[in-house]
């Protein structure tokens, strides 16, 4: 009987041990699942879900105690450049190091979270006013001044920070995170590596911007978009040789300019339908001028093509279709692109520009001198015209500005290109540009962008 009793005891112990191990494994697995559900896998910081839960608790507590809470929303400046230059592994390593410094720069009771990508948030509790959150932002900024060593690379980085404080009277923690995000974008727009405090005026601007976007989306269907035309004049013959088509928006009594329309359109993707409409409308208008014998059938029309439009795979077909629809000869259409496309997507841009050039249209490089391209790099791009930015005309040292224009004009001719100067405003500037053998000019000296009928009448002008 003893061996049987011993065997039974061993079986019982074994079963108990197995049950204990199973339960321990279950608890560890459950805890790990919970941890993964509420923590960022890369940095092990709280994730957005846990951060919002902690924020809700903190806000409820602050209301009861009569204190305040703040949220700082942080975004790493130029983080994409790190990924593109050194690879995603280096980017991940940088995120881990930034997370560690954020924890070191904040108080023990503050919650540091990674919200996703290169975005972080800090929950700052038990403060009297915005000053406590601002001090936290400054400590974070100071902590990031020391460069990071990632592999064999030394990387400097900064953050743009938006701060929202519960003194504004929030009902929900989600709203304070939203407003901190809005303030962060304001910090980005003001030059990065800084912090901005959210205020009511900032919220009003965001609401206005959202309404602006909503109205712009409907502007085409409502027939509210317009095209105005700025003359381009030959400095050799003193005759109007073409017009640049510039979009306008008749928003009620207000005529909104391209400087407000285009940045938002590019950000939202509206630049594609708006750009197509401007192209077709400008060519249609040119045909109408031909029918009324304005300009002797030789005027050219210049239409801006954003980087987003240019890099569409069907851009050549769209331009061809617009030309066929209007009946305008391709040589009379000039498409203008900015230097940024040469920097960001040089190979793709070169191929598409080549296809457009083969179609027979002219190509102009707009705002030359404001970006990073060089004349030597232009040999791979089939441009006909360089448009020199107006900043050289406004240079405080006129001689220095003229020397730059003269150099650009001389080298452009070696590459078989003509030169247009933008922003001409005075008789003195016009004389200087003629002496420098610049081919064309446009600016307020000749005319502001004109409505179609005024541009038609203007087309027959000649300048002495």
mmCIF file of N, CA and C in Angstrom, residues 300-305 310 315-316 319 323 330-338 341-342 349-366 378 380-387 415-420 440:
data_model
loop_
_atom_site.group_PDB
_atom_site.id
_atom_site.type_symbol
_atom_site.label_atom_id
_atom_site.label_comp_id
_atom_site.label_asym_id
_atom_site.label_seq_id
_atom_site.Cartn_x
_atom_site.Cartn_y
_atom_site.Cartn_z
ATOM 1 N N UNK A 300 1.546 83.370 -76.367
ATOM 2 C CA UNK A 300 1.764 82.112 -75.641
ATOM 3 C C UNK A 300 1.040 82.193 -74.304
ATOM 4 N N UNK A 301 0.654 81.047 -73.788
ATOM 5 C CA UNK A 301 0.040 80.989 -72.469
ATOM 6 C C UNK A 301 0.917 80.151 -71.556
ATOM 7 N N UNK A 302 1.223 80.684 -70.381
ATOM 8 C CA UNK A 302 2.083 80.003 -69.417
ATOM 9 C C UNK A 302 1.213 79.516 -68.261
ATOM 10 N N UNK A 303 1.278 78.226 -67.974
ATOM 11 C CA UNK A 303 0.448 77.612 -66.931
ATOM 12 C C UNK A 303 1.357 76.910 -65.936
ATOM 13 N N UNK A 304 1.141 77.175 -64.642
ATOM 14 C CA UNK A 304 1.942 76.536 -63.603
ATOM 15 C C UNK A 304 1.531 75.083 -63.422
ATOM 16 N N UNK A 305 2.533 74.228 -63.263
ATOM 17 C CA UNK A 305 2.323 72.799 -63.047
ATOM 18 C C UNK A 305 3.002 72.434 -61.734
ATOM 19 N N UNK A 310 2.811 67.243 -61.975
ATOM 20 C CA UNK A 310 3.826 66.734 -62.889
ATOM 21 C C UNK A 310 4.074 65.252 -62.697
ATOM 22 N N UNK A 315 0.072 62.596 -66.773
ATOM 23 C CA UNK A 315 0.166 64.027 -66.996
ATOM 24 C C UNK A 315 0.277 64.367 -68.478
ATOM 25 N N UNK A 316 1.023 63.575 -69.254
ATOM 26 C CA UNK A 316 1.178 63.864 -70.683
ATOM 27 C C UNK A 316 -0.157 63.725 -71.400
ATOM 28 N N UNK A 319 -2.375 66.779 -70.634
ATOM 29 C CA UNK A 319 -1.975 67.966 -71.390
ATOM 30 C C UNK A 319 -2.365 67.814 -72.853
ATOM 31 N N UNK A 323 -4.924 70.244 -75.015
ATOM 32 C CA UNK A 323 -4.528 70.876 -76.278
ATOM 33 C C UNK A 323 -5.485 70.493 -77.408
ATOM 34 N N UNK A 330 0.762 73.071 -79.672
ATOM 35 C CA UNK A 330 1.530 72.812 -78.450
ATOM 36 C C UNK A 330 2.623 73.842 -78.184
ATOM 37 N N UNK A 331 3.254 74.393 -79.234
ATOM 38 C CA UNK A 331 4.362 75.328 -79.033
ATOM 39 C C UNK A 331 3.925 76.600 -78.304
ATOM 40 N N UNK A 332 2.600 76.872 -78.293
ATOM 41 C CA UNK A 332 2.111 78.095 -77.664
ATOM 42 C C UNK A 332 1.767 77.899 -76.179
ATOM 43 N N UNK A 333 1.902 76.684 -75.708
ATOM 44 C CA UNK A 333 1.693 76.399 -74.289
ATOM 45 C C UNK A 333 3.044 76.232 -73.606
ATOM 46 N N UNK A 334 3.252 76.985 -72.535
ATOM 47 C CA UNK A 334 4.458 76.833 -71.721
ATOM 48 C C UNK A 334 4.042 76.366 -70.326
ATOM 49 N N UNK A 335 4.584 75.269 -69.894
ATOM 50 C CA UNK A 335 4.309 74.743 -68.562
ATOM 51 C C UNK A 335 5.449 75.148 -67.629
ATOM 52 N N UNK A 336 5.094 75.716 -66.481
ATOM 53 C CA UNK A 336 6.092 76.208 -65.535
ATOM 54 C C UNK A 336 6.123 75.323 -64.298
ATOM 55 N N UNK A 337 7.314 74.867 -63.925
ATOM 56 C CA UNK A 337 7.497 74.075 -62.712
ATOM 57 C C UNK A 337 8.533 74.759 -61.835
ATOM 58 N N UNK A 338 8.471 74.494 -60.545
ATOM 59 C CA UNK A 338 9.407 75.112 -59.608
ATOM 60 C C UNK A 338 10.596 74.201 -59.343
ATOM 61 N N UNK A 341 10.718 70.421 -57.507
ATOM 62 C CA UNK A 341 10.517 69.119 -58.154
ATOM 63 C C UNK A 341 11.839 68.525 -58.615
ATOM 64 N N UNK A 342 12.817 69.374 -58.906
ATOM 65 C CA UNK A 342 14.126 68.878 -59.346
ATOM 66 C C UNK A 342 14.897 68.273 -58.183
ATOM 67 N N UNK A 349 10.973 63.310 -62.612
ATOM 68 C CA UNK A 349 10.659 64.591 -63.241
ATOM 69 C C UNK A 349 11.341 64.714 -64.594
ATOM 70 N N UNK A 350 12.596 64.294 -64.680
ATOM 71 C CA UNK A 350 13.327 64.394 -65.944
ATOM 72 C C UNK A 350 12.631 63.592 -67.035
ATOM 73 N N UNK A 351 12.164 62.390 -66.702
ATOM 74 C CA UNK A 351 11.492 61.551 -67.695
ATOM 75 C C UNK A 351 10.177 62.176 -68.158
ATOM 76 N N UNK A 352 9.382 62.660 -67.216
ATOM 77 C CA UNK A 352 8.080 63.232 -67.572
ATOM 78 C C UNK A 352 8.236 64.555 -68.309
ATOM 79 N N UNK A 353 9.211 65.363 -67.894
ATOM 80 C CA UNK A 353 9.469 66.610 -68.619
ATOM 81 C C UNK A 353 9.912 66.322 -70.044
ATOM 82 N N UNK A 354 10.705 65.264 -70.219
ATOM 83 C CA UNK A 354 11.116 64.875 -71.564
ATOM 84 C C UNK A 354 9.925 64.484 -72.427
ATOM 85 N N UNK A 355 8.987 63.762 -71.837
ATOM 86 C CA UNK A 355 7.787 63.363 -72.584
ATOM 87 C C UNK A 355 6.937 64.583 -72.953
ATOM 88 N N UNK A 356 6.836 65.530 -72.034
ATOM 89 C CA UNK A 356 6.074 66.751 -72.330
ATOM 90 C C UNK A 356 6.772 67.571 -73.414
ATOM 91 N N UNK A 357 8.092 67.619 -73.342
ATOM 92 C CA UNK A 357 8.847 68.361 -74.369
ATOM 93 C C UNK A 357 8.648 67.717 -75.734
ATOM 94 N N UNK A 358 8.593 66.392 -75.763
ATOM 95 C CA UNK A 358 8.360 65.690 -77.028
ATOM 96 C C UNK A 358 6.973 65.992 -77.587
ATOM 97 N N UNK A 359 6.050 66.336 -76.694
ATOM 98 C CA UNK A 359 4.707 66.711 -77.135
ATOM 99 C C UNK A 359 4.726 68.035 -77.886
ATOM 100 N N UNK A 360 5.779 68.847 -77.648
ATOM 101 C CA UNK A 360 5.923 70.115 -78.356
ATOM 102 C C UNK A 360 5.665 71.340 -77.519
ATOM 103 N N UNK A 361 5.360 71.162 -76.230
ATOM 104 C CA UNK A 361 5.097 72.326 -75.379
ATOM 105 C C UNK A 361 6.409 72.911 -74.881
ATOM 106 N N UNK A 362 6.377 74.191 -74.495
ATOM 107 C CA UNK A 362 7.537 74.820 -73.892
ATOM 108 C C UNK A 362 7.587 74.526 -72.407
ATOM 109 N N UNK A 363 8.779 74.568 -71.825
ATOM 110 C CA UNK A 363 8.963 74.280 -70.406
ATOM 111 C C UNK A 363 9.785 75.387 -69.758
ATOM 112 N N UNK A 364 9.267 75.909 -68.652
ATOM 113 C CA UNK A 364 9.954 76.975 -67.918
ATOM 114 C C UNK A 364 10.235 76.528 -66.497
ATOM 115 N N UNK A 365 11.396 76.893 -65.986
ATOM 116 C CA UNK A 365 11.742 76.637 -64.593
ATOM 117 C C UNK A 365 11.463 77.903 -63.813
ATOM 118 N N UNK A 366 10.458 77.848 -62.944
ATOM 119 C CA UNK A 366 9.971 79.036 -62.246
ATOM 120 C C UNK A 366 10.769 79.300 -60.972
ATOM 121 N N UNK A 378 20.988 71.440 -64.653
ATOM 122 C CA UNK A 378 19.858 71.651 -65.561
ATOM 123 C C UNK A 378 20.055 70.962 -66.905
ATOM 124 N N UNK A 380 20.210 67.974 -67.569
ATOM 125 C CA UNK A 380 19.374 66.773 -67.725
ATOM 126 C C UNK A 380 17.900 67.114 -67.869
ATOM 127 N N UNK A 381 17.554 68.414 -67.749
ATOM 128 C CA UNK A 381 16.153 68.810 -67.860
ATOM 129 C C UNK A 381 15.951 69.655 -69.113
ATOM 130 N N UNK A 382 14.896 69.380 -69.883
ATOM 131 C CA UNK A 382 14.717 70.055 -71.181
ATOM 132 C C UNK A 382 13.995 71.391 -71.083
ATOM 133 N N UNK A 383 14.487 72.312 -70.257
ATOM 134 C CA UNK A 383 13.816 73.599 -70.109
ATOM 135 C C UNK A 383 14.173 74.532 -71.264
ATOM 136 N N UNK A 384 13.190 75.359 -71.634
ATOM 137 C CA UNK A 384 13.400 76.390 -72.652
ATOM 138 C C UNK A 384 13.688 77.742 -72.010
ATOM 139 N N UNK A 385 13.090 77.962 -70.825
ATOM 140 C CA UNK A 385 13.155 79.279 -70.191
ATOM 141 C C UNK A 385 13.470 79.131 -68.707
ATOM 142 N N UNK A 386 14.361 79.984 -68.210
ATOM 143 C CA UNK A 386 14.582 80.123 -66.775
ATOM 144 C C UNK A 386 13.903 81.409 -66.325
ATOM 145 N N UNK A 387 13.073 81.305 -65.291
ATOM 146 C CA UNK A 387 12.438 82.489 -64.728
ATOM 147 C C UNK A 387 13.164 82.845 -63.439
ATOM 148 N N UNK A 415 23.283 76.959 -72.356
ATOM 149 C CA UNK A 415 22.471 75.744 -72.313
ATOM 150 C C UNK A 415 21.271 75.826 -73.251
ATOM 151 N N UNK A 416 21.220 76.876 -74.066
ATOM 152 C CA UNK A 416 20.145 76.999 -75.051
ATOM 153 C C UNK A 416 18.828 77.476 -74.474
ATOM 154 N N UNK A 417 18.866 78.184 -73.358
ATOM 155 C CA UNK A 417 17.636 78.655 -72.722
ATOM 156 C C UNK A 417 17.518 80.173 -72.812
ATOM 157 N N UNK A 418 16.275 80.641 -72.786
ATOM 158 C CA UNK A 418 16.008 82.064 -72.649
ATOM 159 C C UNK A 418 15.750 82.386 -71.171
ATOM 160 N N UNK A 419 15.738 83.692 -70.859
ATOM 161 C CA UNK A 419 15.621 84.108 -69.468
ATOM 162 C C UNK A 419 14.485 85.106 -69.316
ATOM 163 N N UNK A 420 13.650 84.861 -68.307
ATOM 164 C CA UNK A 420 12.587 85.790 -67.920
ATOM 165 C C UNK A 420 12.846 86.228 -66.485
ATOM 166 N N UNK A 440 12.857 88.313 -71.387
ATOM 167 C CA UNK A 440 11.469 88.656 -71.091
ATOM 168 C C UNK A 440 11.346 89.144 -69.644
#
